[in-house]
Short mmCIF file of C-alpha atoms in Angstrom, two decimals:
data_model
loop_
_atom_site.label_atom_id
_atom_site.label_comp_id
_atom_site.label_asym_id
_atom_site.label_seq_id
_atom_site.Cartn_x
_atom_site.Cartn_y
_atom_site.Cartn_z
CA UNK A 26 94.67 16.03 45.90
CA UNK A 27 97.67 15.98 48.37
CA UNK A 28 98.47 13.55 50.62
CA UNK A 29 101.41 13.27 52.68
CA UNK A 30 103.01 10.31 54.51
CA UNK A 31 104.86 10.27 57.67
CA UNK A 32 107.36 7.11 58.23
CA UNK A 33 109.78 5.93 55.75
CA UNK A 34 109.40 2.12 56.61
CA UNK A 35 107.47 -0.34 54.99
CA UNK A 36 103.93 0.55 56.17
CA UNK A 37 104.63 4.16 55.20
CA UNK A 38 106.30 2.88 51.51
CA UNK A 39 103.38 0.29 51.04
CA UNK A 40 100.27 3.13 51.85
CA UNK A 41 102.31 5.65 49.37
CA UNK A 42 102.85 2.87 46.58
CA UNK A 43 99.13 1.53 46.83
CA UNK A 44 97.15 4.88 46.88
CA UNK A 45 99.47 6.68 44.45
CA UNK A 46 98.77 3.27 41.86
CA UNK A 47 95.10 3.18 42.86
CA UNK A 48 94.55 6.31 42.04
CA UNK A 49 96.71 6.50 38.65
CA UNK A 50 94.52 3.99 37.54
CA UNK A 51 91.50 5.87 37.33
CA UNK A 52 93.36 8.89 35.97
CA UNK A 53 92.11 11.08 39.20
CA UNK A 54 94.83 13.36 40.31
CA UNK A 55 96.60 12.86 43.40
CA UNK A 56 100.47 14.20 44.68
CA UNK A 57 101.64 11.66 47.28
CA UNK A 58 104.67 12.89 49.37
CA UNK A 59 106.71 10.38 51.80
CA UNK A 60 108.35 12.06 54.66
CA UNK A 61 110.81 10.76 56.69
CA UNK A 62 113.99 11.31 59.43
CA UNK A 63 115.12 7.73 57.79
CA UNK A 64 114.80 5.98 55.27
CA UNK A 65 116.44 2.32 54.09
CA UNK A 66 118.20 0.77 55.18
CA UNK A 67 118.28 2.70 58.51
CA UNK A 68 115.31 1.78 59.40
CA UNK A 69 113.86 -0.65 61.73
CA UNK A 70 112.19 -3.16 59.52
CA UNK A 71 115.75 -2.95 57.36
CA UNK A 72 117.49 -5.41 60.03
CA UNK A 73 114.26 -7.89 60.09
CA UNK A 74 114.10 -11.30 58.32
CA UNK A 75 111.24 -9.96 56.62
CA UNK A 76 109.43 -13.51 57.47
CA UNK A 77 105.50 -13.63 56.62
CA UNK A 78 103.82 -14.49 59.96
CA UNK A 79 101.63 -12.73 62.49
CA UNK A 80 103.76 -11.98 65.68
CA UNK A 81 103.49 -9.64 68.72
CA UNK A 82 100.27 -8.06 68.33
CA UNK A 83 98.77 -7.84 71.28
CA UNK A 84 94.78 -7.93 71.94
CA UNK A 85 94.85 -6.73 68.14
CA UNK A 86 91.75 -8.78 66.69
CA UNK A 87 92.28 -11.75 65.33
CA UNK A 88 89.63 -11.21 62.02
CA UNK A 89 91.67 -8.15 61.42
CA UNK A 90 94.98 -9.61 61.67
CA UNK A 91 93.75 -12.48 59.77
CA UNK A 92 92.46 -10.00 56.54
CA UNK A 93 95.54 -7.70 56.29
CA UNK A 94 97.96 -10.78 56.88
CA UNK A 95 96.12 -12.56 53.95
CA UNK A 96 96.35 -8.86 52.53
CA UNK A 97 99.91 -8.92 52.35
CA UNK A 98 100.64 -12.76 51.34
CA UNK A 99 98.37 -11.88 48.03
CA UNK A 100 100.84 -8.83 47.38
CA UNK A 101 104.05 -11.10 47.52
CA UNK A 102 102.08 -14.07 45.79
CA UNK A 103 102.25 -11.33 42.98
CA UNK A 104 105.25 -10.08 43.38
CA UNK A 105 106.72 -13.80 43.26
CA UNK A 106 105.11 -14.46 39.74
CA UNK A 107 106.86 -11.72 38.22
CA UNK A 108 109.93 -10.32 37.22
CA UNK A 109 110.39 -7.94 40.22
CA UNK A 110 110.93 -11.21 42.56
CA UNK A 111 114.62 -11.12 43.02
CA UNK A 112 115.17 -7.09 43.26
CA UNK A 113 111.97 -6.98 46.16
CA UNK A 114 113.66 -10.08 47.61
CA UNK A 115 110.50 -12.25 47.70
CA UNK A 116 111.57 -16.19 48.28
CA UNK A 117 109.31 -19.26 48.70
CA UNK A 118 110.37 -20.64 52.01
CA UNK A 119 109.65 -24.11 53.55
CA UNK A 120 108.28 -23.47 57.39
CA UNK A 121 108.48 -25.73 60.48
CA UNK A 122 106.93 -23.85 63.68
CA UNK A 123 107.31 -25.89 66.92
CA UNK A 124 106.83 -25.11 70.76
CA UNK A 125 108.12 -26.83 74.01
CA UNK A 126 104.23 -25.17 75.60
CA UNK A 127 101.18 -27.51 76.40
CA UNK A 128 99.67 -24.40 74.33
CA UNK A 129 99.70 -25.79 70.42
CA UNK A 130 101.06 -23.63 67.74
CA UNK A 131 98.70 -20.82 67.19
CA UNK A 132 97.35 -21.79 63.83
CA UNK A 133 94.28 -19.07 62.78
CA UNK A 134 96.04 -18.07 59.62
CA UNK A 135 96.80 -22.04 58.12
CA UNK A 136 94.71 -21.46 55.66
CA UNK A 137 96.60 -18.17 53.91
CA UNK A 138 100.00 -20.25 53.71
CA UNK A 139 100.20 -23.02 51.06
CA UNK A 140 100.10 -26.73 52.45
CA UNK A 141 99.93 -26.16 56.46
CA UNK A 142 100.11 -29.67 58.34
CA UNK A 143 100.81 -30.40 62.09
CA UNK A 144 103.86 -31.75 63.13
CA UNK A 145 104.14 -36.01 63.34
CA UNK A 146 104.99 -37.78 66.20
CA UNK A 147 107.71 -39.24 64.24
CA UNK A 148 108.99 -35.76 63.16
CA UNK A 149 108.62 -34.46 66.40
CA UNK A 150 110.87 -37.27 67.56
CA UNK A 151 113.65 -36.31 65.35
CA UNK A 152 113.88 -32.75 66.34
CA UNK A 153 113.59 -33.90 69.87
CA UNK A 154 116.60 -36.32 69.55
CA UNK A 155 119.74 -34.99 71.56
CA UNK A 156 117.39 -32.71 72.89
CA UNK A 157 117.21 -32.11 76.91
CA UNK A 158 113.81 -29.89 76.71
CA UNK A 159 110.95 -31.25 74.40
CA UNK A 160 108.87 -30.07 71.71
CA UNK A 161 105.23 -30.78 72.00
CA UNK A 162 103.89 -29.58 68.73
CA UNK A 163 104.71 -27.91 65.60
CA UNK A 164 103.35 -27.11 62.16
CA UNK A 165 105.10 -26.78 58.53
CA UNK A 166 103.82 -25.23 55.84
CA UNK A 167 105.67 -22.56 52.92
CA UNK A 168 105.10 -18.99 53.05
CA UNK A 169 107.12 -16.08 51.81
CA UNK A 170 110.12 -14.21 53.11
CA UNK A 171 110.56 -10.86 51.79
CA UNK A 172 113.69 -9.23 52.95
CA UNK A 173 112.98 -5.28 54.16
CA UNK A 174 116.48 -4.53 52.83
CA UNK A 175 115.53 -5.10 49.45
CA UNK A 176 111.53 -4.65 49.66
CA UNK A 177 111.97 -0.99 51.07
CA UNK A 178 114.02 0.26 48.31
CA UNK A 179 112.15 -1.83 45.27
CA UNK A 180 108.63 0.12 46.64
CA UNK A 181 110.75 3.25 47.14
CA UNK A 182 112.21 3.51 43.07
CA UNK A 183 108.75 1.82 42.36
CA UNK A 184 106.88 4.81 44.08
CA UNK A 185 108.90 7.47 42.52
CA UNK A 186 108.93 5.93 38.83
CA UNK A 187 105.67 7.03 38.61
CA UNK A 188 105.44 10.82 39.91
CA UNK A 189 105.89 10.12 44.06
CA UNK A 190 108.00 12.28 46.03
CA UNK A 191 110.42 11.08 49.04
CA UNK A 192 111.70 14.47 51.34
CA UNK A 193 114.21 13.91 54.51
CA UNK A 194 112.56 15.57 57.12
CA UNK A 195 111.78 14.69 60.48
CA UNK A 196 108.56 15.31 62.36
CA UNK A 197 108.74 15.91 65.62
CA UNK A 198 104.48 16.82 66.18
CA UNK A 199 101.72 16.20 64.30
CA UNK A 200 100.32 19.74 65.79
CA UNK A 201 103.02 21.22 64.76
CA UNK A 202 103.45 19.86 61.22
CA UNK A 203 99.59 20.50 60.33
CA UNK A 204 99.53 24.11 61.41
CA UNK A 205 101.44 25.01 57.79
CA UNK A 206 100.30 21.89 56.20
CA UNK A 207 98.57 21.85 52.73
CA UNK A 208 97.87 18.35 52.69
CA UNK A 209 94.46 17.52 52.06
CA UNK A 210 95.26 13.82 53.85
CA UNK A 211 97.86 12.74 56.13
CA UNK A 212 98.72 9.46 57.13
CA UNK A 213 100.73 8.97 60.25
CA UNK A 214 102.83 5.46 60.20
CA UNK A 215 105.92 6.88 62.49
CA UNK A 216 105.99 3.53 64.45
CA UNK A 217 107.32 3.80 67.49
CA UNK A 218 107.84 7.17 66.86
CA UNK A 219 103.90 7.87 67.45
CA UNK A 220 105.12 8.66 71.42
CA UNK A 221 106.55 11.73 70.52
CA UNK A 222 104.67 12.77 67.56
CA UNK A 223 100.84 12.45 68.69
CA UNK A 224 102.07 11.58 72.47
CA UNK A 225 100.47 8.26 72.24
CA UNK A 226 101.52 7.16 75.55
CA UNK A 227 100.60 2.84 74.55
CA UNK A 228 103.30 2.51 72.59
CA UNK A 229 106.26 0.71 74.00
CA UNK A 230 109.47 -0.80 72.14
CA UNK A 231 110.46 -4.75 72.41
CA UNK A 232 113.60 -4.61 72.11
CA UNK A 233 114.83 -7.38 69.11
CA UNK A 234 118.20 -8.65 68.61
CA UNK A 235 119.36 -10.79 66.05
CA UNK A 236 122.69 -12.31 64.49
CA UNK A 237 123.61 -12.35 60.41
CA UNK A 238 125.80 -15.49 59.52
CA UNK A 239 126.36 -16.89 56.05
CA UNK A 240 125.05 -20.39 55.81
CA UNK A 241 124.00 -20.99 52.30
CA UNK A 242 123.38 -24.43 52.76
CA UNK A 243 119.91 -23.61 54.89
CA UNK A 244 117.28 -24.01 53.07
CA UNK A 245 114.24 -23.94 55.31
CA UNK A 246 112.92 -21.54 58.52
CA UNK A 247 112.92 -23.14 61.69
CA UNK A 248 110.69 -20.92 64.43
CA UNK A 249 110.79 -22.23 68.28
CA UNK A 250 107.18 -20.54 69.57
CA UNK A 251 107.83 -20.67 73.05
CA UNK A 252 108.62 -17.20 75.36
CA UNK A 253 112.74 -18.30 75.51
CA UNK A 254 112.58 -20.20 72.05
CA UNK A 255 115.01 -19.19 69.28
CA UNK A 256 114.29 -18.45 65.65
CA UNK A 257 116.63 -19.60 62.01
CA UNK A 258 115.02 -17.97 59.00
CA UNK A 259 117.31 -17.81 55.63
CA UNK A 260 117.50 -14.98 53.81
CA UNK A 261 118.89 -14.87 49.52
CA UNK A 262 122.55 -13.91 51.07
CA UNK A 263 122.46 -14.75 54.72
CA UNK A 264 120.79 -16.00 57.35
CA UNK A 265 119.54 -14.19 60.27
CA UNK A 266 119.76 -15.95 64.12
CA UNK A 267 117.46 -15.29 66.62
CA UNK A 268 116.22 -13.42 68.99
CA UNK A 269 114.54 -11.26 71.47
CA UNK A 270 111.58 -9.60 72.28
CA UNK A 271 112.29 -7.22 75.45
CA UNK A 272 109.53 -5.09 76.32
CA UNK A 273 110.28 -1.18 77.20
CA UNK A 274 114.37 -1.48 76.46
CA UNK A 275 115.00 1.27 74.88
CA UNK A 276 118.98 -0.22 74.12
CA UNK A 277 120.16 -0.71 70.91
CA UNK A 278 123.63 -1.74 71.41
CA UNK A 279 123.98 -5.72 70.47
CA UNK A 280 124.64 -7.62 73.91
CA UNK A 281 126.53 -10.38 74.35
CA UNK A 282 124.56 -11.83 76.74
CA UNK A 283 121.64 -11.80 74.33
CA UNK A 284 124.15 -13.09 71.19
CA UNK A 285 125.05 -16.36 73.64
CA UNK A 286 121.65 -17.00 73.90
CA UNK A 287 120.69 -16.71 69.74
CA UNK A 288 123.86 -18.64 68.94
CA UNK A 289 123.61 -21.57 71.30
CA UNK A 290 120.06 -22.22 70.67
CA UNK A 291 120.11 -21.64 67.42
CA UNK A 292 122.84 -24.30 66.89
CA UNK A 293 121.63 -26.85 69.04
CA UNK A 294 118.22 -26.71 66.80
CA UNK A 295 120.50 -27.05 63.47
CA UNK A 296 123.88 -27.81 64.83
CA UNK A 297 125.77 -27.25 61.75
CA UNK A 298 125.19 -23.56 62.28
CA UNK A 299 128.30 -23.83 64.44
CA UNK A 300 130.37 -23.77 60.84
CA UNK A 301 128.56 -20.74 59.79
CA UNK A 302 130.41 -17.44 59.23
CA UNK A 303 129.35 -15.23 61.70
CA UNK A 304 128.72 -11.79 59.86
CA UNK A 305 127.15 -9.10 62.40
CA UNK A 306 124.72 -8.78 65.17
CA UNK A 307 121.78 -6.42 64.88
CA UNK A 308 119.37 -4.41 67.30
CA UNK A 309 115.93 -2.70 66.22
CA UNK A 310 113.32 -1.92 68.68
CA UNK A 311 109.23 -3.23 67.48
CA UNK A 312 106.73 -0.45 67.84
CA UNK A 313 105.26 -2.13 70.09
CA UNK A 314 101.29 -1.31 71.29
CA UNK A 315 98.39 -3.21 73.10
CA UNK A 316 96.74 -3.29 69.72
CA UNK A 317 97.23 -1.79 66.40
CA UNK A 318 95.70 1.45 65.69
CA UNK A 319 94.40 2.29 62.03
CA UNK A 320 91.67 4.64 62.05
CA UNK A 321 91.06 8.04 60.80
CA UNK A 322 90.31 11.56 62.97
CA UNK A 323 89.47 14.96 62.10
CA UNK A 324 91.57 17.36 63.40
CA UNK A 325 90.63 20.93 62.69
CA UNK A 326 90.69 21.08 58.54
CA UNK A 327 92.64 18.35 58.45
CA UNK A 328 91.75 14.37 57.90
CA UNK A 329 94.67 12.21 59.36
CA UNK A 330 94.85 8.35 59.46
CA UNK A 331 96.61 6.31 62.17
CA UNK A 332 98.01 3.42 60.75
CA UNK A 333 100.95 2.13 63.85
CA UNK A 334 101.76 -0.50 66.44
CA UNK A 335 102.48 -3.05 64.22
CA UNK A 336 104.51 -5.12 66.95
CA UNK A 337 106.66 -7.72 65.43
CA UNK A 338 104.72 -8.23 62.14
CA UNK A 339 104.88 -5.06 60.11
CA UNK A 340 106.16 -6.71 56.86
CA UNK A 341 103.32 -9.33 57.44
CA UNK A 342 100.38 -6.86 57.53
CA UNK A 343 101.83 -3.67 55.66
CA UNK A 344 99.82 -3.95 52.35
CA UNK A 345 96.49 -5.31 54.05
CA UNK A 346 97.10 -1.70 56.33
CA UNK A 347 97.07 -0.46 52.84
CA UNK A 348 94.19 -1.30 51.47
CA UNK A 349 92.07 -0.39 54.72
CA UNK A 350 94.07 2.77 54.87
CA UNK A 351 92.98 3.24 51.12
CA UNK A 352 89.61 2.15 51.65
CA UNK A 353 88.58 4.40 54.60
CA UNK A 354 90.61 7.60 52.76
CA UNK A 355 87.99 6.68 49.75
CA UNK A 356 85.25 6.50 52.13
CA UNK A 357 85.78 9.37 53.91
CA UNK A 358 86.34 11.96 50.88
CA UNK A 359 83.20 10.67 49.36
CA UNK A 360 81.02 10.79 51.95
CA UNK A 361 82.35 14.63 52.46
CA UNK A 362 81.90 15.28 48.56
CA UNK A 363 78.25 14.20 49.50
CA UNK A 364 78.07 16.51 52.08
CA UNK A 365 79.20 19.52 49.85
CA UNK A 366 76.97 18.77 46.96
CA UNK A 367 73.90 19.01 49.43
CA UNK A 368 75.07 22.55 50.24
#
């Protein structure tokens, strides 16, 4: 069997790695071909924190989000544990989400991340000192961060090892691209890139900007939840300053405006920031949609799955995506071997 991939990011690299080993296992042949315009570290997810945590999903179900977050957090438990941790850049990271709202930290997935508590009054208090806007409520907890600039190309040289096949080449129409197709299944995760390639008019970027500094002394992610709060989250060589989420701007020039606001926030939440080395500022626009799409279609000959619109959390759900990508592809070629048999 044939199946080819469109989207070199981490949802593409995550459905190629887990079919392709799913399928090895059983000894049942399969050819699994990643294609791409980009690939890392030019892609989107390459300039992310990489940050486990559900964000900017829209009306996307919680149960859903909730199973392919959990999906995901099992996959880097793993990859923690073994000797791959450093070269996939998987770190255990001490949490604290807080929120100046009346609205309490959204807290549906507390029971994926290891050792979730709310927030004290008497913690509270000391990230509130010297503070002229309040937090109400927080949470901390440790999850994992799993930098995109190292995951990417760990799946990648983990992918081909064992027989998969990456090809430059950029798709421009589905239509198009299945009319000389010999792919028995193709799985579309283009991203944002779904407007052009199926026309899917609900997508929408948000735009994200972000600042690298070197601060090696941070040791701990510090997330303000509200709409103009500011985000810290260490990384295993720097630490990336946030940030923005700017619906339908399409720019992806860094703006100063937008760096004021990420470096004076960020350093009145941990003022020693003010001594870090300020390394480079970074713009990548979220596919943003009013919910995720993964589901299959028939078009013509051709099966297809939609797996896209991850929002701001497409490191946090890629390998839960996966495994429902993986589990409807099994489902769907069975039920047609049925079908076959009968005639």
């Amino acid at each position: 069997m044939r199946v080819a991939i469109l989207g070199g990011g981490i949802n593409g690299f995550c459905c190629a790695v887990r079919i392709q080993e799913f399928y090895q296992k059983q000894n049942r042949p399969i050819e699994v071909t990643v294609l791409s315009e980009k690939f890392s570290p030019n892609t989107t997810g390459d300039g992310s924190a990489g940050l486990w945590g559900p964000y900017l999903l829209g009306g996307t179900p919680t149960e859903k989000v909730h199973k392919w977050s959990k999906g995901m957090h099992d996959f880097l438990q793993e990859l923690w544990v073994s000797e791959d941790a450093g070269e996939a850049g998987i770190c255990l990271m001490p949490v604290i989400r807080l929120t100046t709202t009346d609205t309490p930290v959204d807290d549906f997935w507390k029971d994926i991340v290891y050792g979730c508590q709310d927030m004290t009054p008497e913690l509270l208090k000391e990230y509130n000192s010297n503070r002229a806007k309040k937090y109400t409520s927080g949470l901390h907890f440790v999850t994992y961060t799993s930098e995109p600039r190292k995951l990417l190309p760990y799946l990648m040289k983990r992918f081909e090892k064992h027989g998969g096949k990456v090809m430059k080449q950029k798709i421009d129409s589905l239509e198009k691209f299945l009319q000389n197709s010999e792919y028995d299944v193709v799985i579309n995760c283009t991203g944002l890139g779904s407007q052009q390639v199926i026309g899917d008019n609900n997508m929408y970027p948000v735009r994200g900007q972000v600042a690298r500094v070197r601060a090696p002394w941070l040791y701990y992610c510090l997330l303000d939840e509200s709409d103009d709060g500011n985000y810290i989250i260490p990384n295993m060589d720097t630490v990336v300053m946030g940030g923005t989420h700017q619906e339908n701007d399409y720019n992806i020039m860094p703006c100063p405006k937008d760096k004021k606001f990420i470096m004076d926030g960020c350093c009145e939440i941990v003022p020693d920031l003010k001594n870090a080395t300020h390394l480079f500022d970074w713009v990548g626009l979220r596919p943003g949609r009013p919910s995720l799409r993964l589901e299959a279609e028939q078009k013509g000959k051709h099966f297809v799955i939609h797996n896209y619109g991850h929002g701001g959390s497409g490191v946090t759900l890629a390998w839960g995506c996966a495994e429902d990508v993986l589990d409807i592809m099994e489902k769907t070629l069975q039920k047609q071997h049925q079908q076959k048999a009968k005639l």
